[in-house]
mmCIF file of C-alpha atoms in Angstrom:
data_model
loop_
_atom_site.group_PDB
_atom_site.id
_atom_site.type_symbol
_atom_site.label_atom_id
_atom_site.label_comp_id
_atom_site.label_asym_id
_atom_site.label_seq_id
_atom_site.Cartn_x
_atom_site.Cartn_y
_atom_site.Cartn_z
ATOM 1 C CA HIS S 1 -7.748 -31.963 -10.173
ATOM 2 C CA VAL S 2 -5.742 -28.880 -9.188
ATOM 3 C CA GLN S 3 -7.697 -25.929 -7.871
ATOM 4 C CA LEU S 4 -6.201 -22.639 -6.719
ATOM 5 C CA VAL S 5 -8.113 -19.968 -4.805
ATOM 6 C CA GLU S 6 -6.663 -16.548 -4.062
ATOM 7 C CA SER S 7 -7.642 -14.224 -1.259
ATOM 8 C CA GLY S 8 -6.350 -11.083 0.390
ATOM 9 C CA GLY S 9 -6.687 -8.508 -2.345
ATOM 10 C CA GLY S 10 -8.168 -5.101 -1.740
ATOM 11 C CA SER S 11 -7.525 -1.384 -1.833
ATOM 12 C CA VAL S 12 -4.601 0.283 -0.113
ATOM 13 C CA GLN S 13 -2.829 3.607 -0.185
ATOM 14 C CA ALA S 14 0.595 3.944 -1.738
ATOM 15 C CA GLY S 15 3.273 2.801 0.682
ATOM 16 C CA GLY S 16 0.944 0.326 2.338
ATOM 17 C CA SER S 17 1.041 -3.460 2.492
ATOM 18 C CA LEU S 18 -1.132 -6.401 1.583
ATOM 19 C CA ARG S 19 -0.696 -10.142 1.843
ATOM 20 C CA LEU S 20 -2.197 -12.411 -0.739
ATOM 21 C CA SER S 21 -2.894 -16.057 -0.039
ATOM 22 C CA CYS S 22 -3.500 -18.911 -2.413
ATOM 23 C CA THR S 23 -4.950 -22.147 -1.148
ATOM 24 C CA GLY S 24 -4.615 -25.164 -3.364
ATOM 25 C CA SER S 25 -6.314 -28.506 -3.536
ATOM 26 C CA ALA S 26 -4.458 -31.584 -2.346
ATOM 27 C CA ASP S 27 -3.233 -32.273 -5.895
ATOM 28 C CA THR S 28 -1.142 -29.111 -5.637
ATOM 29 C CA TYR S 29 1.658 -31.134 -4.085
ATOM 30 C CA ARG S 30 2.459 -32.484 -7.560
ATOM 31 C CA ILE S 31 3.271 -29.042 -8.950
ATOM 32 C CA THR S 32 6.954 -28.208 -9.287
ATOM 33 C CA CYS S 33 6.643 -24.449 -9.400
ATOM 34 C CA MET S 34 4.176 -22.015 -7.878
ATOM 35 C CA GLY S 35 4.050 -18.324 -8.515
ATOM 36 C CA TRP S 36 2.155 -15.111 -8.882
ATOM 37 C CA PHE S 37 1.479 -13.135 -11.987
ATOM 38 C CA ARG S 38 -0.516 -9.966 -12.488
ATOM 39 C CA GLN S 39 -2.531 -8.426 -15.252
ATOM 40 C CA ALA S 40 -3.272 -4.722 -15.410
ATOM 41 C CA PRO S 41 -5.675 -3.173 -17.945
ATOM 42 C CA GLY S 42 -3.871 -2.436 -21.176
ATOM 43 C CA LYS S 43 -0.669 -4.108 -20.033
ATOM 44 C CA GLU S 44 0.919 -7.460 -20.698
ATOM 45 C CA ARG S 45 0.748 -10.189 -18.137
ATOM 46 C CA GLU S 46 3.728 -10.060 -15.793
ATOM 47 C CA THR S 47 5.001 -12.951 -13.715
ATOM 48 C CA ILE S 48 6.354 -11.314 -10.590
ATOM 49 C CA ALA S 49 7.459 -14.130 -8.291
ATOM 50 C CA VAL S 50 7.997 -17.865 -8.447
ATOM 51 C CA ILE S 51 9.071 -20.494 -5.951
ATOM 52 C CA ASP S 52 9.878 -24.129 -6.605
ATOM 53 C CA ARG S 53 9.209 -27.120 -4.411
ATOM 54 C CA TRP S 54 12.695 -26.828 -2.905
ATOM 55 C CA GLY S 55 12.140 -23.227 -1.856
ATOM 56 C CA ASN S 56 14.196 -21.515 -4.547
ATOM 57 C CA PHE S 57 12.592 -18.265 -5.656
ATOM 58 C CA ARG S 58 12.887 -15.493 -8.200
ATOM 59 C CA TYR S 59 11.389 -12.041 -8.488
ATOM 60 C CA ALA S 60 10.727 -9.658 -11.297
ATOM 61 C CA ASP S 61 12.782 -6.483 -11.087
ATOM 62 C CA SER S 62 9.582 -4.487 -10.672
ATOM 63 C CA VAL S 63 8.866 -6.056 -7.269
ATOM 64 C CA ALA S 64 12.256 -7.250 -5.995
ATOM 65 C CA GLY S 65 12.943 -5.900 -2.535
ATOM 66 C CA ARG S 66 9.281 -5.090 -1.927
ATOM 67 C CA PHE S 67 7.429 -8.385 -2.382
ATOM 68 C CA THR S 68 8.124 -11.730 -0.720
ATOM 69 C CA ILE S 69 6.849 -15.091 -1.910
ATOM 70 C CA SER S 70 6.541 -17.946 0.539
ATOM 71 C CA LYS S 71 4.633 -21.166 1.023
ATOM 72 C CA GLU S 72 3.375 -23.604 3.570
ATOM 73 C CA SER S 73 3.500 -26.887 1.735
ATOM 74 C CA ALA S 74 1.681 -28.801 4.460
ATOM 75 C CA LYS S 75 -1.289 -26.449 4.029
ATOM 76 C CA TYR S 76 -1.008 -26.272 0.219
ATOM 77 C CA THR S 77 -0.854 -22.502 0.654
ATOM 78 C CA LEU S 78 1.171 -19.900 -1.199
ATOM 79 C CA TYR S 79 1.639 -16.330 -0.017
ATOM 80 C CA LEU S 80 2.707 -13.023 -1.476
ATOM 81 C CA GLN S 81 3.617 -10.327 1.018
ATOM 82 C CA MET S 82 3.514 -6.975 -0.741
ATOM 83 C CA ASN S 83 5.127 -3.977 0.951
ATOM 84 C CA SER S 84 5.774 -0.417 -0.188
ATOM 85 C CA LEU S 85 2.974 -0.711 -2.702
ATOM 86 C CA LYS S 86 2.861 1.714 -5.601
ATOM 87 C CA PRO S 87 -0.017 2.775 -7.853
ATOM 88 C CA GLU S 88 1.640 0.858 -10.694
ATOM 89 C CA ASP S 89 1.151 -2.341 -8.698
ATOM 90 C CA THR S 90 -2.576 -2.045 -9.337
ATOM 91 C CA ALA S 91 -3.669 -5.183 -11.168
ATOM 92 C CA VAL S 92 -5.486 -8.457 -10.867
ATOM 93 C CA TYR S 93 -3.135 -10.890 -9.173
ATOM 94 C CA TYR S 94 -3.236 -14.570 -10.012
ATOM 95 C CA CYS S 95 -1.825 -17.550 -8.224
ATOM 96 C CA ALA S 96 -0.445 -20.097 -10.659
ATOM 97 C CA GLY S 97 1.377 -23.377 -10.890
ATOM 98 C CA GLY S 98 3.377 -25.197 -13.493
ATOM 99 C CA ALA S 99 6.259 -27.455 -14.343
ATOM 100 C CA TYR S 100 8.935 -24.852 -15.020
ATOM 101 C CA CYS S 101 10.073 -22.220 -12.555
ATOM 102 C CA SER S 102 11.046 -19.114 -14.462
ATOM 103 C CA LEU S 103 9.604 -15.660 -14.842
ATOM 104 C CA THR S 104 8.889 -16.302 -18.513
ATOM 105 C CA SER S 105 7.330 -19.761 -18.403
ATOM 106 C CA ASP S 106 3.649 -20.353 -18.873
ATOM 107 C CA PHE S 107 1.690 -21.907 -16.070
ATOM 108 C CA GLY S 108 -0.606 -24.853 -16.487
ATOM 109 C CA TYR S 109 -2.829 -23.903 -13.574
ATOM 110 C CA ARG S 110 -4.171 -20.605 -12.303
ATOM 111 C CA GLY S 111 -6.682 -19.238 -9.851
ATOM 112 C CA GLN S 112 -9.520 -16.847 -10.519
ATOM 113 C CA GLY S 113 -7.526 -13.777 -9.521
ATOM 114 C CA THR S 114 -7.846 -11.137 -6.845
ATOM 115 C CA GLN S 115 -7.901 -7.388 -7.414
ATOM 116 C CA VAL S 116 -5.256 -5.175 -5.845
ATOM 117 C CA THR S 117 -5.774 -1.427 -6.123
ATOM 118 C CA VAL S 118 -3.169 1.064 -4.914
ATOM 119 C CA SER S 119 -4.079 4.728 -4.823
#
């Protein structure tokens, strides 16, 4: 049974940084693609970064150059380093996993989300 738990959200001023972590259960090793998506009030869900089991990654244009996705497979942990944060980055951020690694694919698994607020 796959379980994903995010941590690291919080409040930060514009231009600041945060690092999100996502710790998965042992079954996470079976997942081909891991990623992060966010949901802001009144806006559509946006997948912002994905990484496959071979380390290939993609970013949404909205975060490219500012956010970095990485993972420690041995620890079943996924990270999202967020730099140069903007108020429009304010959202609930979700860790997710699935079979297909694109910015438009649905994920079969997701965590409970962590709030990021940029003022």
